[in-house]
Amino acid sequence: MDRQTNMPLSQVLAEIVDPGLAMLPMSMDTPRARLMLLAIGRQESRFRYRRQTGNGPARGFWQFEQGGGVKGVMTHSATRGHAHRVCAERGVMWGRPNVWAALESDDLLAVCFARLLLFSDPKPLPAVGDYDAAWTLYADRTWRPGKPHRETWNGYYDEARAALGI
């Protein structure tokens, strides 16, 4: 796939989310997880940019930074083993610089790391329709964007709900 695209959520589900979540334990593939993955992907990159605009430090549709989400997933006790296995399956040598670089071109690795970052949070995933809890999970506990845009969240969340039919 090109570095920059305009992917409809139906395509994201079929080509990225479905095969990516199939690489993780079945218990991680839930409607709530899919909803968060689609909403966060839209919020972070619009599923358009795999490299942060302005050549910033984030990579992949879920915009992971080497010292942030990549490090977190690779070192958290609940996700490290899954991340190591997924990297091996994707042919990515274990190490933060390698994973970070691969996220820009490997969408399956990116969705796995995004799901694992959500999994690292100790609280349950928010109920479907709880915009504020979903925002808090994304903005305050997991991704913690430097310039959060709360005003766009509900629209992307609704778009994700519609794509999932929930």
Short mmCIF file of C-alpha atoms in Angstrom, two decimals, residues 16 19-20 23-24 62 64 73 82-94 98-116:
data_model
loop_
_atom_site.label_atom_id
_atom_site.label_comp_id
_atom_site.label_asym_id
_atom_site.label_seq_id
_atom_site.Cartn_x
_atom_site.Cartn_y
_atom_site.Cartn_z
CA ILE A 16 -6.04 -4.45 8.28
CA PRO A 19 -6.22 -10.05 9.60
CA GLY A 20 -4.34 -8.12 12.29
CA MET A 23 -2.77 -12.64 14.87
CA LEU A 24 -3.66 -11.98 18.52
CA TRP A 62 -2.19 4.70 14.75
CA PHE A 64 3.14 5.38 17.34
CA VAL A 73 3.86 -2.24 24.17
CA HIS A 82 2.38 -10.95 22.23
CA ALA A 83 4.38 -8.13 20.65
CA HIS A 84 7.48 -10.30 20.38
CA ARG A 85 5.53 -13.09 18.68
CA VAL A 86 3.81 -10.71 16.23
CA CYS A 87 7.16 -9.13 15.33
CA ALA A 88 8.60 -12.57 14.62
CA GLU A 89 5.59 -13.49 12.47
CA ARG A 90 5.92 -10.23 10.52
CA GLY A 91 9.69 -10.63 10.08
CA VAL A 92 10.52 -7.57 12.18
CA MET A 93 13.67 -7.82 14.27
CA TRP A 94 12.94 -7.14 17.94
CA ASN A 98 13.12 -1.70 14.02
CA VAL A 99 9.50 -1.89 15.14
CA TRP A 100 9.01 1.85 14.86
CA ALA A 101 10.38 1.88 11.30
CA ALA A 102 8.26 -1.14 10.30
CA LEU A 103 5.03 0.46 11.53
CA GLU A 104 5.10 2.87 8.60
CA SER A 105 4.77 0.11 6.03
CA ASP A 106 3.29 -2.85 7.96
CA ASP A 107 -0.36 -2.13 8.72
CA LEU A 108 -0.89 -5.53 10.37
CA LEU A 109 1.94 -4.88 12.79
CA ALA A 110 0.47 -1.42 13.42
CA VAL A 111 -3.01 -2.68 14.28
CA CYS A 112 -1.55 -5.37 16.53
CA PHE A 113 0.48 -2.77 18.42
CA ALA A 114 -2.57 -0.49 18.65
CA ARG A 115 -4.67 -3.31 20.08
CA LEU A 116 -1.90 -4.26 22.48
#
